Short mmCIF file of C-alpha atoms in Angstrom, two decimals:
data_model
loop_
_atom_site.label_atom_id
_atom_site.label_comp_id
_atom_site.label_asym_id
_atom_site.label_seq_id
_atom_site.Cartn_x
_atom_site.Cartn_y
_atom_site.Cartn_z
CA MET A 1394 5.46 -49.67 109.00
CA ALA A 1395 3.45 -50.65 106.27
CA ASP A 1396 5.07 -51.72 102.93
CA GLN A 1397 4.00 -48.90 101.22
CA PHE A 1398 4.06 -45.15 102.50
CA GLY A 1399 0.99 -43.40 103.37
CA LEU A 1400 0.17 -39.40 104.01
CA THR A 1401 2.28 -38.30 106.59
CA GLU A 1402 5.49 -40.61 104.96
CA ALA A 1403 4.53 -38.59 101.49
CA VAL A 1404 4.32 -34.99 103.26
CA SER A 1405 7.27 -35.91 105.45
CA ILE A 1406 9.68 -37.07 102.37
CA ALA A 1407 7.67 -33.78 100.46
CA LEU A 1408 8.49 -31.35 103.36
CA GLY A 1409 12.07 -32.51 104.02
CA GLY A 1410 12.61 -32.58 100.31
CA MET A 1411 12.04 -28.50 100.61
CA ILE A 1412 13.44 -27.48 104.02
CA GLY A 1413 16.05 -29.85 104.43
CA GLY A 1414 18.66 -27.55 103.27
CA GLY A 1415 17.15 -24.91 101.55
CA ILE A 1416 16.38 -22.71 103.62
CA TYR A 1417 20.30 -23.04 105.15
CA ALA A 1418 21.91 -22.72 101.36
CA VAL A 1419 19.39 -20.29 99.77
CA LEU A 1420 18.57 -17.87 102.74
CA GLY A 1421 21.47 -15.82 102.61
CA VAL A 1422 21.40 -15.81 98.90
CA VAL A 1423 17.60 -14.59 98.64
CA ALA A 1424 18.45 -11.67 100.68
CA GLY A 1425 21.39 -10.46 99.72
CA VAL A 1426 18.93 -9.76 96.73
CA ALA A 1427 15.59 -8.35 98.57
CA MET A 1428 16.58 -7.96 102.36
CA TYR A 1429 13.83 -7.16 104.61
CA ALA A 1430 11.62 -8.06 101.45
CA THR A 1431 13.29 -11.48 101.20
CA TRP A 1432 10.15 -13.41 103.06
CA PHE A 1433 7.72 -11.74 99.69
CA GLY A 1434 10.57 -13.96 97.19
CA PHE A 1435 9.46 -17.07 99.48
CA VAL A 1436 6.07 -16.63 98.62
CA ALA A 1437 5.97 -15.66 95.25
CA ALA A 1438 8.07 -18.42 94.57
CA GLY A 1439 5.99 -20.78 96.54
CA VAL A 1440 2.85 -19.62 94.73
CA VAL A 1441 4.56 -20.60 91.21
CA ALA A 1442 5.73 -23.90 93.06
CA LEU A 1443 2.22 -24.70 94.17
CA CYS A 1444 0.93 -23.87 90.70
CA ALA A 1445 3.18 -26.82 89.37
CA GLY A 1446 2.19 -28.60 91.48
CA TYR A 1447 -1.04 -28.79 90.22
CA SER A 1448 -0.21 -29.15 86.92
CA TYR A 1449 1.75 -32.20 88.11
CA ASN A 1450 -1.28 -34.10 89.74
CA GLU A 1451 -3.81 -33.12 86.65
CA LEU A 1452 -0.95 -35.02 84.38
CA ASN A 1453 -0.20 -37.10 86.73
CA ALA A 1454 -4.30 -38.47 87.15
CA ALA A 1455 -4.85 -38.00 82.98
CA GLY A 1456 -1.84 -40.24 81.80
CA ASP A 1457 -1.36 -43.79 81.93
CA GLN A 1458 2.12 -43.86 83.09
CA ARG A 1459 3.11 -43.17 86.90
CA GLY A 1460 5.86 -40.72 86.57
CA GLY A 1461 7.22 -37.50 86.71
CA SER A 1462 7.92 -34.82 83.89
CA VAL A 1463 9.92 -36.84 81.68
CA SER A 1464 7.09 -39.76 81.49
CA PHE A 1465 4.42 -36.46 81.05
CA VAL A 1466 6.46 -35.59 78.35
CA GLN A 1467 6.84 -38.87 76.48
CA GLU A 1468 2.87 -39.51 76.90
CA PHE A 1469 1.35 -36.18 75.72
CA VAL A 1470 3.89 -34.96 73.80
CA GLY A 1471 5.74 -38.38 72.40
CA ASN A 1472 8.72 -36.60 71.42
CA SER A 1473 11.90 -38.17 73.09
CA THR A 1474 14.15 -35.63 72.25
CA LEU A 1475 11.98 -33.13 74.21
CA ALA A 1476 11.56 -35.63 77.00
CA GLY A 1477 15.66 -36.10 77.43
CA MET A 1478 16.24 -33.03 77.85
CA VAL A 1479 13.83 -32.14 80.44
CA GLY A 1480 15.08 -35.13 82.34
CA TRP A 1481 18.61 -33.87 81.65
CA SER A 1482 17.51 -30.30 83.00
CA LEU A 1483 16.27 -32.26 86.39
CA LEU A 1484 19.16 -33.89 86.31
CA PHE A 1485 21.54 -31.40 86.60
CA GLY A 1486 19.28 -29.32 89.20
CA TYR A 1487 19.40 -32.05 90.73
CA VAL A 1488 23.13 -31.91 91.00
CA GLY A 1489 22.93 -28.00 91.38
CA SER A 1490 20.37 -28.57 94.26
CA MET A 1491 23.54 -31.11 96.14
CA ALA A 1492 26.54 -28.82 95.04
CA MET A 1493 24.33 -26.22 97.16
CA TYR A 1494 23.57 -28.42 100.12
CA ALA A 1495 27.37 -29.30 100.27
CA PHE A 1496 28.59 -25.30 100.21
CA ALA A 1497 26.67 -24.70 102.79
CA PHE A 1498 27.54 -27.57 104.83
CA ALA A 1499 31.18 -26.53 104.24
CA GLU A 1500 30.42 -22.85 105.23
CA PHE A 1501 28.79 -23.74 108.94
CA VAL A 1502 31.68 -26.23 109.78
CA ILE A 1503 33.93 -23.13 108.99
CA GLY A 1504 31.49 -21.00 111.05
CA PHE A 1505 32.65 -22.63 113.94
CA SER A 1506 35.46 -20.87 115.86
CA ALA A 1507 37.72 -24.00 116.19
CA VAL A 1508 37.76 -24.45 112.65
CA PRO A 1509 40.26 -21.80 109.78
CA ASP A 1510 39.17 -20.57 107.15
CA GLY A 1511 42.28 -22.32 105.50
CA TYR A 1512 44.94 -24.00 105.96
CA ALA A 1513 49.12 -23.09 104.19
CA GLY A 1514 47.23 -20.63 102.41
CA VAL A 1515 44.60 -22.50 100.92
CA PRO A 1516 41.08 -22.27 101.75
CA LEU A 1517 39.33 -25.09 103.42
CA ARG A 1518 35.34 -24.71 102.21
CA PRO A 1519 36.34 -25.96 98.92
CA ALA A 1520 37.69 -29.18 100.42
CA ILE A 1521 35.05 -29.34 102.40
CA SER A 1522 32.39 -29.32 100.73
CA VAL A 1523 34.43 -32.00 98.54
CA LEU A 1524 34.51 -34.50 101.24
CA ALA A 1525 31.16 -33.56 102.26
CA VAL A 1526 29.82 -35.29 98.57
CA ALA A 1527 32.26 -38.17 98.75
CA LEU A 1528 31.19 -39.46 102.26
CA PHE A 1529 27.67 -39.41 100.97
CA VAL A 1530 27.94 -40.93 97.69
CA VAL A 1531 29.85 -44.08 100.05
CA LEU A 1532 27.06 -44.25 101.93
CA ASN A 1533 24.99 -44.42 99.19
CA VAL A 1534 27.13 -47.08 97.59
CA ALA A 1535 27.36 -49.25 101.25
CA GLY A 1536 23.01 -48.36 101.02
CA ALA A 1537 22.09 -46.11 103.56
CA ARG A 1538 18.97 -44.77 103.22
CA VAL A 1539 16.75 -43.20 105.96
CA THR A 1540 12.33 -43.80 104.79
CA GLY A 1541 9.36 -44.10 106.44
CA SER A 1542 8.73 -43.15 110.03
CA ALA A 1543 12.57 -42.87 111.00
CA GLU A 1544 12.05 -39.99 108.12
CA ASN A 1545 8.90 -38.34 110.33
CA VAL A 1546 10.90 -37.99 113.15
CA LEU A 1547 13.93 -36.39 111.25
CA VAL A 1548 11.53 -33.87 109.37
CA ALA A 1549 9.92 -33.07 112.50
CA VAL A 1550 12.71 -32.11 114.21
CA LYS A 1551 14.26 -29.99 111.64
CA VAL A 1552 10.93 -28.16 111.29
CA GLY A 1553 10.48 -27.72 115.33
CA VAL A 1554 13.90 -26.41 115.47
CA LEU A 1555 12.81 -24.04 112.68
CA LEU A 1556 9.82 -22.85 114.21
CA ALA A 1557 10.95 -22.37 117.63
CA PHE A 1558 13.47 -20.15 115.90
CA GLY A 1559 11.04 -18.30 114.00
CA VAL A 1560 8.95 -17.99 116.89
CA TRP A 1561 10.79 -16.97 119.62
CA GLY A 1562 12.47 -14.79 117.19
CA LEU A 1563 9.19 -12.92 116.04
CA VAL A 1564 8.46 -12.76 120.66
CA TYR A 1565 11.81 -11.39 121.06
CA LEU A 1566 11.62 -9.05 118.06
CA GLY A 1567 8.10 -7.74 119.62
CA PRO A 1568 7.26 -7.53 123.09
CA VAL A 1569 11.34 -8.46 124.60
CA SER A 1570 13.32 -6.28 122.37
CA GLY A 1571 11.13 -3.59 121.23
CA GLN A 1572 13.10 -3.65 118.14
CA SER A 1573 10.50 -2.63 115.44
CA VAL A 1574 10.13 -5.15 112.46
CA GLN A 1575 10.81 -4.54 109.43
CA PHE A 1576 9.29 -6.55 106.07
CA GLY A 1577 10.68 -4.33 103.39
CA PHE A 1578 7.27 -2.88 101.67
CA GLY A 1579 9.10 -0.15 100.01
CA ARG A 1580 11.40 -3.15 97.96
CA LEU A 1581 8.02 -4.91 96.85
CA THR A 1582 7.75 -2.44 93.51
CA GLY A 1583 10.37 -3.24 90.62
CA ILE A 1584 11.84 -6.33 89.61
CA THR A 1585 13.62 -6.94 92.91
CA PRO A 1586 10.84 -9.43 94.19
CA VAL A 1587 10.61 -10.95 91.00
CA VAL A 1588 14.53 -11.65 91.30
CA ALA A 1589 14.49 -12.57 94.79
CA ALA A 1590 12.27 -15.61 93.88
CA GLY A 1591 13.89 -16.54 91.32
CA VAL A 1592 16.82 -17.46 93.21
CA SER A 1593 14.71 -19.29 95.84
CA PHE A 1594 13.15 -21.18 93.44
CA VAL A 1595 15.52 -24.50 93.84
CA ALA A 1596 13.87 -23.75 97.69
CA PHE A 1597 10.88 -25.53 96.31
CA GLN A 1598 11.81 -29.11 94.17
CA GLY A 1599 11.64 -31.16 96.64
CA TRP A 1600 8.27 -31.94 96.37
CA GLN A 1601 8.02 -33.47 93.13
CA LEU A 1602 10.55 -36.43 94.11
CA LEU A 1603 7.08 -38.23 95.41
CA PHE A 1604 5.98 -38.70 91.49
CA TYR A 1605 9.51 -41.02 90.68
CA ASP A 1606 8.52 -43.49 93.58
CA GLN A 1607 5.19 -44.27 93.06
CA GLY A 1608 4.76 -47.89 93.54
CA SER A 1609 6.09 -47.05 97.11
CA ILE A 1610 2.78 -44.73 98.13
CA GLU A 1611 -0.13 -46.04 99.19
CA ASN A 1612 -2.96 -44.93 96.62
CA PRO A 1613 -0.32 -42.65 95.02
CA THR A 1614 -2.10 -40.20 93.17
CA GLU A 1615 -4.59 -39.00 95.85
CA THR A 1616 -1.62 -39.47 98.14
CA ILE A 1617 0.54 -37.52 96.24
CA ARG A 1618 -1.82 -34.94 95.36
CA LYS A 1619 -2.76 -34.03 99.20
CA ALA A 1620 0.94 -34.48 100.36
CA VAL A 1621 1.46 -31.77 97.36
CA TYR A 1622 -1.33 -29.60 98.54
CA VAL A 1623 0.22 -30.06 102.11
CA SER A 1624 4.20 -29.65 102.11
CA ILE A 1625 4.46 -26.97 99.88
CA PRO A 1626 2.30 -24.67 102.17
CA ALA A 1627 3.61 -25.10 105.25
CA ALA A 1628 7.51 -24.88 103.40
CA VAL A 1629 5.97 -21.15 102.68
CA ALA A 1630 5.16 -20.42 105.96
CA ILE A 1631 8.45 -22.15 107.76
CA TYR A 1632 10.72 -20.23 105.47
CA VAL A 1633 8.43 -16.40 105.61
CA LEU A 1634 9.14 -16.56 109.43
CA VAL A 1635 12.64 -17.74 109.41
CA ALA A 1636 13.40 -14.73 106.75
CA VAL A 1637 11.55 -12.06 108.43
CA VAL A 1638 13.37 -12.79 111.72
CA THR A 1639 17.16 -13.71 110.20
CA THR A 1640 16.78 -10.08 108.29
CA ASN A 1641 15.66 -8.21 111.12
CA LEU A 1642 17.93 -9.72 113.67
CA ALA A 1643 21.08 -10.25 111.72
CA PRO A 1644 21.44 -7.31 108.96
CA ASP A 1645 24.87 -7.21 109.08
CA ALA A 1646 25.70 -11.18 108.94
CA ILE A 1647 23.43 -11.39 105.92
CA GLN A 1648 26.09 -8.35 104.49
CA GLN A 1649 29.48 -9.89 105.97
CA HIS A 1650 28.52 -13.73 106.01
CA PRO A 1651 25.34 -14.04 104.81
CA HIS A 1652 25.68 -18.15 104.23
CA VAL A 1653 25.66 -18.55 108.29
CA ALA A 1654 23.37 -15.77 109.21
CA LEU A 1655 20.67 -17.52 110.37
CA ALA A 1656 23.41 -18.96 113.00
CA ASP A 1657 24.15 -14.91 114.25
CA ALA A 1658 20.25 -14.35 114.59
CA ALA A 1659 20.01 -17.06 116.68
CA SER A 1660 22.86 -16.56 118.81
CA ALA A 1661 21.40 -12.66 119.03
CA MET A 1662 18.22 -13.98 120.33
CA LEU A 1663 19.50 -16.50 122.79
CA GLY A 1664 21.96 -13.87 123.93
CA TYR A 1665 19.18 -12.29 125.91
CA PHE A 1666 19.25 -15.13 128.37
CA GLY A 1667 23.45 -14.54 128.13
CA LEU A 1668 23.31 -17.91 125.85
CA ALA A 1669 24.17 -16.41 122.67
CA PRO A 1670 26.76 -19.53 122.11
CA LEU A 1671 23.90 -21.95 122.30
CA GLY A 1672 21.93 -19.94 119.40
CA PHE A 1673 24.79 -20.09 117.54
CA LEU A 1674 25.58 -23.70 118.37
CA VAL A 1675 22.21 -25.42 118.02
CA ILE A 1676 20.92 -23.52 114.84
CA SER A 1677 25.02 -24.63 113.11
CA VAL A 1678 23.87 -28.15 114.36
CA SER A 1679 21.02 -28.31 112.81
CA ALA A 1680 21.74 -27.05 109.40
CA LEU A 1681 24.64 -29.40 109.60
CA PHE A 1682 22.87 -32.12 109.52
CA SER A 1683 19.90 -30.78 107.34
CA THR A 1684 22.35 -29.85 104.55
CA GLY A 1685 24.05 -33.54 105.02
CA SER A 1686 20.98 -35.78 105.04
CA ALA A 1687 19.84 -33.14 101.71
CA ILE A 1688 22.83 -34.71 100.00
CA ASN A 1689 22.02 -38.41 100.91
CA ALA A 1690 18.15 -38.02 99.78
CA THR A 1691 19.04 -35.67 97.27
CA LEU A 1692 22.01 -38.30 95.69
CA PHE A 1693 19.90 -41.76 95.97
CA SER A 1694 16.33 -39.99 94.73
CA ALA A 1695 18.70 -38.58 91.19
CA GLY A 1696 20.73 -41.64 91.49
CA HIS A 1697 17.07 -43.49 90.70
CA PHE A 1698 15.91 -40.83 88.66
CA ALA A 1699 19.35 -41.21 86.42
CA LYS A 1700 18.71 -45.11 86.15
CA ASN A 1701 15.47 -44.97 84.63
CA LEU A 1702 16.74 -42.36 82.13
CA ILE A 1703 19.51 -44.92 81.11
CA ALA A 1704 16.88 -47.44 81.20
CA GLY A 1705 14.75 -45.53 78.65
CA ASP A 1706 17.82 -44.62 76.54
CA LEU A 1707 17.95 -41.08 77.67
CA LEU A 1708 21.13 -41.39 79.12
CA PRO A 1709 24.00 -43.14 78.20
CA ASP A 1710 24.92 -46.97 79.29
CA GLN A 1711 28.28 -45.54 80.08
CA ILE A 1712 26.77 -43.68 83.33
CA GLY A 1713 25.32 -46.93 84.43
CA ASP A 1714 23.16 -50.47 84.32
CA GLY A 1715 19.84 -49.36 83.46
CA ASP A 1716 18.95 -52.71 84.47
CA ALA A 1717 20.76 -52.73 87.97
CA ASP A 1718 19.38 -54.12 91.25
CA GLY A 1719 19.07 -50.48 92.96
CA VAL A 1720 21.35 -47.62 91.72
CA PRO A 1721 24.28 -48.59 89.93
CA GLU A 1722 27.52 -47.60 91.73
CA ARG A 1723 28.80 -46.00 88.71
CA THR A 1724 26.01 -43.54 88.36
CA LEU A 1725 26.01 -42.52 92.10
CA LEU A 1726 30.08 -42.01 91.64
CA VAL A 1727 29.71 -40.03 88.22
CA LEU A 1728 26.96 -37.76 90.08
CA GLY A 1729 29.39 -37.32 92.80
CA VAL A 1730 32.30 -36.01 90.32
CA VAL A 1731 29.86 -33.75 88.82
CA THR A 1732 28.62 -32.46 91.92
CA ALA A 1733 32.07 -31.92 93.23
CA ALA A 1734 33.47 -30.21 90.66
CA PHE A 1735 30.00 -28.21 91.08
CA THR A 1736 30.86 -27.09 95.11
CA ALA A 1737 34.14 -26.56 94.61
CA VAL A 1738 34.92 -24.38 91.73
CA GLY A 1739 31.41 -22.39 91.73
CA SER A 1740 29.97 -19.71 94.23
CA LEU A 1741 26.86 -20.38 95.85
CA GLY A 1742 25.16 -17.73 94.13
CA ALA A 1743 26.28 -19.59 90.97
CA ILE A 1744 25.30 -22.70 92.06
CA THR A 1745 21.83 -21.26 93.05
CA SER A 1746 21.21 -19.62 89.98
CA PHE A 1747 22.03 -22.64 88.01
CA ALA A 1748 19.63 -24.93 90.13
CA SER A 1749 17.21 -22.25 90.37
CA LEU A 1750 17.07 -21.91 86.60
CA ALA A 1751 16.88 -25.67 85.44
CA PHE A 1752 13.84 -26.62 87.87
CA ILE A 1753 12.11 -22.91 86.48
CA VAL A 1754 12.08 -24.15 82.90
CA VAL A 1755 11.40 -27.81 84.04
CA PHE A 1756 8.50 -26.89 86.27
CA GLY A 1757 7.18 -24.25 83.75
CA ALA A 1758 7.50 -26.63 80.64
CA VAL A 1759 4.75 -29.42 82.83
CA SER A 1760 3.01 -25.84 83.39
CA VAL A 1761 2.63 -24.77 79.37
CA LEU A 1762 1.26 -29.01 79.13
CA ALA A 1763 -1.10 -28.58 81.72
CA PHE A 1764 -2.22 -25.93 80.23
CA ARG A 1765 -2.58 -27.47 76.59
CA ARG A 1766 -4.95 -29.99 78.15
CA ARG A 1767 -6.81 -28.15 79.63
CA ASP A 1768 -9.59 -28.75 77.70
CA ARG A 1769 -9.10 -32.26 77.39
CA ASP A 1770 -8.91 -33.43 80.70
CA ASP A 1771 -10.77 -31.09 82.33
CA ILE A 1772 -7.65 -29.15 83.95
CA SER A 1773 -8.59 -25.55 85.50
CA PRO A 1774 -6.28 -23.16 83.28
CA VAL A 1775 -5.28 -21.01 85.77
CA PRO A 1776 -3.42 -22.63 87.92
CA PRO A 1777 -1.46 -23.91 85.14
CA ALA A 1778 -1.42 -20.27 83.81
CA VAL A 1779 0.28 -18.87 86.78
CA GLY A 1780 2.82 -21.38 87.15
CA ALA A 1781 3.77 -21.41 83.17
CA LEU A 1782 4.16 -17.31 83.69
CA GLY A 1783 5.88 -16.93 86.89
CA ALA A 1784 8.37 -19.29 85.96
CA PHE A 1785 9.00 -18.03 82.56
CA ALA A 1786 8.82 -14.40 83.86
CA PHE A 1787 11.74 -15.58 86.73
CA ALA A 1788 13.71 -16.99 84.24
CA PRO A 1789 15.20 -13.75 82.42
CA VAL A 1790 14.22 -11.56 85.79
CA MET A 1791 17.17 -13.37 87.29
CA LEU A 1792 19.65 -13.95 84.54
CA TRP A 1793 19.03 -9.64 84.29
CA ASN A 1794 19.62 -9.38 87.57
CA LEU A 1795 23.29 -11.62 87.70
CA SER A 1796 24.64 -9.85 84.53
CA GLN A 1797 24.05 -6.34 86.97
CA ARG A 1798 25.02 -7.59 90.10
CA GLU A 1799 27.42 -10.58 89.63
CA PRO A 1800 28.88 -10.51 86.04
CA HIS A 1801 30.99 -13.13 86.61
CA THR A 1802 28.50 -15.40 87.81
CA PHE A 1803 26.44 -14.54 85.25
CA TRP A 1804 28.60 -15.81 82.60
CA MET A 1805 29.70 -18.84 84.68
CA VAL A 1806 25.66 -19.73 84.85
CA LEU A 1807 25.14 -18.79 80.88
CA VAL A 1808 28.57 -20.85 79.56
CA VAL A 1809 27.33 -23.92 82.09
CA ALA A 1810 23.50 -23.63 80.82
CA VAL A 1811 24.97 -23.13 76.52
CA LEU A 1812 26.84 -26.35 77.37
CA VAL A 1813 24.35 -28.44 79.40
CA VAL A 1814 21.89 -28.06 76.04
CA ALA A 1815 24.66 -28.72 73.69
CA VAL A 1816 25.40 -31.56 74.60
CA GLU A 1817 21.35 -32.93 75.45
CA LEU A 1818 21.35 -31.75 71.98
CA LEU A 1819 24.33 -33.60 70.35
CA TYR A 1820 23.45 -36.79 72.19
CA PHE A 1821 19.31 -36.63 71.23
CA GLU A 1822 19.76 -35.90 67.25
CA ARG A 1823 23.17 -38.35 67.61
CA GLY A 1824 21.08 -40.29 64.51
CA GLU A 1825 20.27 -37.23 62.66
CA LEU A 1826 24.00 -36.41 62.72
CA GLU A 1827 24.64 -40.12 61.60
CA ASP A 1828 22.95 -39.45 58.51
CA ARG A 1829 24.80 -36.11 57.23
CA VAL A 1830 28.30 -37.09 58.80
CA PRO A 1831 29.78 -39.97 56.94
CA GLY A 1832 31.54 -42.94 59.35
CA VAL A 1833 29.49 -41.73 62.58
CA ASP A 1834 27.83 -44.81 63.77
CA ALA A 1835 25.40 -44.02 67.00
CA ASP A 1836 25.51 -47.72 67.49
CA GLU A 1837 29.48 -48.04 68.58
CA ASP A 1838 29.69 -44.17 69.87
CA HIS A 1839 27.07 -42.08 72.39
CA LEU A 1840 29.12 -39.87 73.43
#
C-alpha cells in the first residue's frame, strides 16, 4: 500500500463513514415519519449534503489551512469563539452518531431469538450498547485501526450486501411477488418530507471526515473534491434503494420494531426460496459488523479531531494532551463515557435527532460562509445557498415535529442542546467572565 491514500481509498472512507452504520440506525426512525416516502427524505438530505460538500471543497481550495469547518471559521472569520463552538458541535455530533450506532448494534443483537430482551426485569439493550462502546474504546486505546486496502474490502462487502438486498428486493416486489410498489407520493406535501430529511441528515456526515486528515491523502484538494462528489450520490442511491424495498416489504415491522426492519424485509424476500432465517441472519450479521465498525471508525476520527481542538485551546487540557503521539487515552475514555451515557439513557429517536441537529447547524454554517465568499473566491452562489437554506429549514421543522409527535424526545433534545451551547459559551467567554467576576482566574480554572 502507498504511503498516502488515493481516490479509491478516499471514496471508501467517505462512503464507509456514511453507510457503515447509518442506514441500519436511521432507516427505522425516518420510516416512522414518512413511511413509503422515506426515499424522498434521503434524496432531500443528500442534495443538501452535496451542496454543503461543494462549500467545503471550495473553501478548502481557497484557504491556506488544510482542515475542515473549524479551520474555515478560524481563517475566514477570525473568531476563535465561533470556531470553538463549531468544533464542539461537531464533536457532540460524533458522540451522538456513536451512540446511535451502539443503540442499533444492541437492537440487532437482541433481534436474535436466542438473546432475551431483558434479564431479571432489566432490559438488556442499554447494557449491550454500553458494552459495545467500551469494547471499541479498548480497541482504540490498544491502537486497532483498519485503513487503506482493508477499508476498501470492508466497504465493498457492506455495499455489496445492501445492493444485493435492494436489487433482489425490487425484483421480488415486481416480477416475483406481483406486489405493487408504493412510493408515498401522497406524503410529499406538507412538512413530512422536510422532517424526514432532517432526521436522516446524520446519515450523510461521514464524507467530511476526509478534510481532517489531508496529510494522509495524495493531492488532497482534488482527491477529496472527487471523493465527495462520488460518495454522496452513491450513498443516496443505496439509501433510496433500501428504503423503497424495506418500507414495501416490512411495513408492519416498521410500525412494531423499526430498528430491525431491514432484517424482516430480507427474511420476507428470501422466504420465497424457503430461506427466511438466512435472510434475517445475513442482514443482522451485516448490521452488527457495520454498526460496530462505524463506532470504531468514528471514535478514531473523533479522537483525532478532539486532540486538534485541545492543541488549539478549543477544548480543556483536562480532556487530554494535545501534543501526545496519536489520540490521548484520556480523550478516548472521555468520548467513550459520554457516548455510553447517551446510548444508555436516550431513545434512538432522541439520539438521532440530536446528532442530525448538530450536523445540520455545522453544515449550514459552512454553506453560509461559502456563500459570503462567492465573489471573492469565485464560488458559485447556488450550491451554498441551497445548502444553507436546506439545512436551516430542516432544524426548526424537525424540532416542531418532535414536539408534536414525541414531546419527551423533543424536551430531551432541546435540554441537551441548550446545555451544550451554555457550556460552550462559558468556556470560550471565560476571559470576559474573569474581567467581570473578581477572584476568577482562567489560568487556574478552565472549567
